[in-house]
CSV table of C-alpha atoms in Angstrom, one decimal:
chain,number,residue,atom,x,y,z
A,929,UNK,CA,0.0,0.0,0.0
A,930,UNK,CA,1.6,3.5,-1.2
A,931,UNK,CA,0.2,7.2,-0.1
A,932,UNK,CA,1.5,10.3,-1.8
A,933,UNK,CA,1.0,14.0,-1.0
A,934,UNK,CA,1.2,16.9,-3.1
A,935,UNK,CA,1.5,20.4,-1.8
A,936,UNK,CA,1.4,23.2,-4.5
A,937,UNK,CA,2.3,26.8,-2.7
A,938,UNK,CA,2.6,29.9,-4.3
A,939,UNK,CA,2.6,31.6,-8.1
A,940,UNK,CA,6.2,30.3,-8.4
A,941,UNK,CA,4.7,26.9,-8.9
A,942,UNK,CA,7.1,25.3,-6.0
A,943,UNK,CA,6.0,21.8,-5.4
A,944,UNK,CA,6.8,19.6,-3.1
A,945,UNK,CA,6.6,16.5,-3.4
A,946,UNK,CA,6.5,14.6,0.0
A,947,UNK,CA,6.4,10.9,-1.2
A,948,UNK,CA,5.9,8.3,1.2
A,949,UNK,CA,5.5,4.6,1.1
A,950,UNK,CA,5.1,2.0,3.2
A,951,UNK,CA,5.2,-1.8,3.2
A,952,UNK,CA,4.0,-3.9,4.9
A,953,UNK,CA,4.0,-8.5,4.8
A,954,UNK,CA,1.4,-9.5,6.5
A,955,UNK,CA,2.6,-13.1,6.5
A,956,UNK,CA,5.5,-13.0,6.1
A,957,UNK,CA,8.8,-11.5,8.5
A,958,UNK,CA,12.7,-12.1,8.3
A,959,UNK,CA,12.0,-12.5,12.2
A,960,UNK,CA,9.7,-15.4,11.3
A,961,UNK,CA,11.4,-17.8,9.2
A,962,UNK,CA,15.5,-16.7,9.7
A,963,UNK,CA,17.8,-17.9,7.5
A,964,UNK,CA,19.8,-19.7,10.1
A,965,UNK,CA,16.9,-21.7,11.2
A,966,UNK,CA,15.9,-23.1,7.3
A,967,UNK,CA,19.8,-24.4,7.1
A,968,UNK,CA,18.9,-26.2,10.5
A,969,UNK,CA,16.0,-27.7,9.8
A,970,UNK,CA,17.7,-28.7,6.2
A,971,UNK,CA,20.9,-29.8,8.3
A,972,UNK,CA,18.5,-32.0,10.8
A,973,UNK,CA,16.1,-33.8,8.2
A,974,UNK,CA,19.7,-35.1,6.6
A,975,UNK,CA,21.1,-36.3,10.0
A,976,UNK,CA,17.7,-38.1,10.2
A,977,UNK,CA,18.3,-39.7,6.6
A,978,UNK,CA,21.9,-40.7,8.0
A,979,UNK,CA,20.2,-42.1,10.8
A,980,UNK,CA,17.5,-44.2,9.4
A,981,UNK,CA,18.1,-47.9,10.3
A,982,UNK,CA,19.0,-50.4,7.3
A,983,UNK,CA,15.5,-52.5,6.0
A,984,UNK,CA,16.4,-56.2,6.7
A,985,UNK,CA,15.0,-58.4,3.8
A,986,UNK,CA,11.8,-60.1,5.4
A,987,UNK,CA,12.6,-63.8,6.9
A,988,UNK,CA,10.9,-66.1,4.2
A,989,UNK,CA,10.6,-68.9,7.2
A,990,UNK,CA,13.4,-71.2,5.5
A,991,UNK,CA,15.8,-72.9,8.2
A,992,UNK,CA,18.9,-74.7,7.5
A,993,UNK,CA,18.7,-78.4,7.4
A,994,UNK,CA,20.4,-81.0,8.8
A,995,UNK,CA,22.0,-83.3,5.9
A,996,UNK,CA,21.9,-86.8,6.9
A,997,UNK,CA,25.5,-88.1,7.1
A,998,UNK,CA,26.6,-91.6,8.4
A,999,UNK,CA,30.4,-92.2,9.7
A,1000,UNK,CA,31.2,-95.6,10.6
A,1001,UNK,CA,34.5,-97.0,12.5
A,1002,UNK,CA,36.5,-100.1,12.4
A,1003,UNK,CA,38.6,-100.7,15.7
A,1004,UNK,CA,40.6,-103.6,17.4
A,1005,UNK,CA,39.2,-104.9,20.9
A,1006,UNK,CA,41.5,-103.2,23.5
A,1007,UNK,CA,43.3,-106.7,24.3
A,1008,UNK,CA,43.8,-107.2,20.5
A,1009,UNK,CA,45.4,-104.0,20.5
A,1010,UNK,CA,47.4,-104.4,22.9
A,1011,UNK,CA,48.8,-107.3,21.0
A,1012,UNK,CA,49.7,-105.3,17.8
A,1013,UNK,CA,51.5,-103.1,20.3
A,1014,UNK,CA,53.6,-106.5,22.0
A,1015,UNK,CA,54.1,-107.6,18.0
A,1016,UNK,CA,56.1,-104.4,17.0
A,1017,UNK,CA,58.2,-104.4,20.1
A,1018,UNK,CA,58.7,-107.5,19.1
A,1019,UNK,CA,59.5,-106.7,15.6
A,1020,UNK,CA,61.8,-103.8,16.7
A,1021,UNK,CA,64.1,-105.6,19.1
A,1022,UNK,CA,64.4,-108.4,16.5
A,1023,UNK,CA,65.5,-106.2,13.7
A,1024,UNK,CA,62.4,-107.0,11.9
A,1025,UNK,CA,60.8,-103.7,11.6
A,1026,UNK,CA,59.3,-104.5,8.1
A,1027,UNK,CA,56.7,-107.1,9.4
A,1028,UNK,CA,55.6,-103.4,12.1
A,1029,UNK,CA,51.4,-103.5,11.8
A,1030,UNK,CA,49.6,-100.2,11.4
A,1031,UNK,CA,46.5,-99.7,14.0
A,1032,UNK,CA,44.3,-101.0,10.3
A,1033,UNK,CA,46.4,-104.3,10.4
A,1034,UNK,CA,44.4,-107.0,11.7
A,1035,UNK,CA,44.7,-110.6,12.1
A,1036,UNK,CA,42.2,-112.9,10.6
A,1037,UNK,CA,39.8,-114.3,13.5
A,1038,UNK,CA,40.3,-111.0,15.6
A,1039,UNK,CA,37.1,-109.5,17.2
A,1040,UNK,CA,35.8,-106.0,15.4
A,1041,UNK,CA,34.6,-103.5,17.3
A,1042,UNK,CA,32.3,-101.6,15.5
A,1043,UNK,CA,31.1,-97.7,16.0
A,1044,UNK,CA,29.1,-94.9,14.1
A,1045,UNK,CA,28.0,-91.3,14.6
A,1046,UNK,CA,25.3,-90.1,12.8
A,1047,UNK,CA,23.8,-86.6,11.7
A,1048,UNK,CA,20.6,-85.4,11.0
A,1049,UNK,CA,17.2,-84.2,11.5
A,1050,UNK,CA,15.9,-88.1,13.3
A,1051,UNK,CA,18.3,-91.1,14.8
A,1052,UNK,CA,17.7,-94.0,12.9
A,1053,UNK,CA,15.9,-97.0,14.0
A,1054,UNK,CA,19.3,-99.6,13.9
A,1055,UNK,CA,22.3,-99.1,11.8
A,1056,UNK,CA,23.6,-102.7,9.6
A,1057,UNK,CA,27.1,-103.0,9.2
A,1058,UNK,CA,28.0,-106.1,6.8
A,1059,UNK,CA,31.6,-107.0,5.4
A,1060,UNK,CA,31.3,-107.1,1.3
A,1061,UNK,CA,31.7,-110.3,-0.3
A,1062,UNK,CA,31.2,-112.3,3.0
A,1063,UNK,CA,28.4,-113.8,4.9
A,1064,UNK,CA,29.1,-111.9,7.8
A,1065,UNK,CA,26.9,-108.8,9.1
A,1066,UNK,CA,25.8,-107.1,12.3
A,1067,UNK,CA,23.4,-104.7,13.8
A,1068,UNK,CA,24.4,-101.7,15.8
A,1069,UNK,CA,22.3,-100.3,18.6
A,1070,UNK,CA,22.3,-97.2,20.2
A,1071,UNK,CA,23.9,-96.8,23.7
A,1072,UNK,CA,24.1,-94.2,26.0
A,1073,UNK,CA,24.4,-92.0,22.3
A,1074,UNK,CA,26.7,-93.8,21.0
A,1075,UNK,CA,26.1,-96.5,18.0
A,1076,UNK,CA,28.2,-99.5,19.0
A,1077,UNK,CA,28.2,-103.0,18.1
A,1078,UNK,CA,31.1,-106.2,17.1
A,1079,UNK,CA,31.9,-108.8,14.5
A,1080,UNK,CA,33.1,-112.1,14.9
A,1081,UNK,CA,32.7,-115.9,14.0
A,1082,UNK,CA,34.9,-118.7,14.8
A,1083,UNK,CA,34.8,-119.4,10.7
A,1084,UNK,CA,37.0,-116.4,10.6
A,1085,UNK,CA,39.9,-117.4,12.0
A,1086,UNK,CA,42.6,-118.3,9.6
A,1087,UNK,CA,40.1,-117.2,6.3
A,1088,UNK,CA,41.7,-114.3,5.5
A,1089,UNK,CA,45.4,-112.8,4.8
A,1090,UNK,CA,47.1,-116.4,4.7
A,1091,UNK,CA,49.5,-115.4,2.2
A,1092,UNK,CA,49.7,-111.8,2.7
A,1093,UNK,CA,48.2,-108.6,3.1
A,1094,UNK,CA,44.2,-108.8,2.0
A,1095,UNK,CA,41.9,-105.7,2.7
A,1096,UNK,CA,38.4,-106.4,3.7
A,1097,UNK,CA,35.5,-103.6,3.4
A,1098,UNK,CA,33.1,-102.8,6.2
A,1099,UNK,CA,29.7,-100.9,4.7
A,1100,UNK,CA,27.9,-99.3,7.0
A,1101,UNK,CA,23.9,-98.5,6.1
A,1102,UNK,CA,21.2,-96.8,7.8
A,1103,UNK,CA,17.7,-95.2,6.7
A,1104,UNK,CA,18.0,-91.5,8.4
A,1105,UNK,CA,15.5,-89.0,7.8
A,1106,UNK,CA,13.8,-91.1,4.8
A,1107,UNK,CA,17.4,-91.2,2.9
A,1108,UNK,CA,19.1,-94.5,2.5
A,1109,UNK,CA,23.0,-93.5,3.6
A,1110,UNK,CA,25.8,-95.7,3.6
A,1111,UNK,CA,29.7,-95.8,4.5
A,1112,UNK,CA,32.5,-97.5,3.6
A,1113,UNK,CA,35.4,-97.9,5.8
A,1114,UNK,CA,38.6,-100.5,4.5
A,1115,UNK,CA,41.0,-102.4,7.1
A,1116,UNK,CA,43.6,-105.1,6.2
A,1117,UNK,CA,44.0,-108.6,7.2
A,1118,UNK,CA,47.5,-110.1,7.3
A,1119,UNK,CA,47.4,-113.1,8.8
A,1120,UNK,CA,51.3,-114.6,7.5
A,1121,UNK,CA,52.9,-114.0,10.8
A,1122,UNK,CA,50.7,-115.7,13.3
A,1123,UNK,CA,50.3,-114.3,16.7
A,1124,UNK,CA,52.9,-116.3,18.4
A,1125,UNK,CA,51.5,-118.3,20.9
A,1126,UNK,CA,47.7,-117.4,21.0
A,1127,UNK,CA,45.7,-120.0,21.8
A,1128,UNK,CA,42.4,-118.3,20.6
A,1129,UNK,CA,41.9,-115.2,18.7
A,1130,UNK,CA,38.6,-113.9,19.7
């Protein structure tokens, strides 16, 4: 809004002009909306951008599961092993190191102790542990946790390893979780050096 007054005095024609304006803002004030305040409120709303928490992709309810797995073991009876462990003394004060016999050395008519561990969702039911190309086969059963279980029959006692080294494979089979798993595990029979003065082998 603008007001203006004109004074005309005398002949001469002098005029003054007295001009005068005024302005008003009737919404609008620098002590309103300061400038340092709109750099805050910019500065703020990016610190709350910073700030915003990461969106974690929604769960889609799959878990990890258990694969079935089946691990069987093939082990000497602790007074057979203590015999392999009286043979290679013997071998090493005689000079006859060559004839030494690994902890997978047995002798043919030895007891096998028999062990599993398995993984997955369910336990199975029994676990069958057979030796291939053989009439012989066992059933584990579950102990205290632990699948455990032995081999032996008077008919093998002198059957394998006669004339040497001969290997013999162990399959272990289970059903676990509705999958049929097996595992093999090898040991070797050398039966050429008899274990001196045994009366029985079992």
């Amino acid at each position: 809004m603008s007001r203006a007054r004109i004074l005309r005095q005398g002949a001469g024609g002098i005029f003054l002009l007295t001009f005068m304006a005024v302005f008003t803002f009737a919404d609008y004030t620098y002590e309103d909306q300061p400038y340092v305040s709109q750099m805050a409120s910019v500065s703020e709303s990016e610190d709350a951008q910073e700030q915003e928490p990461s969106i974690e992709p929604p769960d889609d309810g799959e878990k990890e599961v258990a694969q079935a797995v089946l691990v069987g073991t093939v082990s000497h009876t602790e007074e057979w092993e203590n015999n392999r462990n009286s043979f290679n003394v013997y071998c090493r004060d005689s000079g006859e190191e060559q004839w030494l016999r690994a902890p997978d050395v047995y002798w043919s008519g030895e007891k096998f102790c028999l062990s599993a561990v398995v993984s997955g969702k369910n336990q199975p039911s029994m676990i069958k542990v057979r030796i291939e190309d053989s009439p012989y086969e066992t059933t584990l059963r579950r102990k205290r946790g632990i699948w455990e279980g032995a081999l032996f029959d008077n008919s093998m006692i002198n059957r394998w390893g006669r004339d040497g080294k001969e290997r013999l494979q162990f399959v272990f089979s289970a059903a676990i979780d509705g999958n049929h798993c097996e595992d093999m595990q090898q040991v070797t029979v050398d039966d050429l050096h008899k274990y001196w003065l045994m009366h029985r082998k079992e």
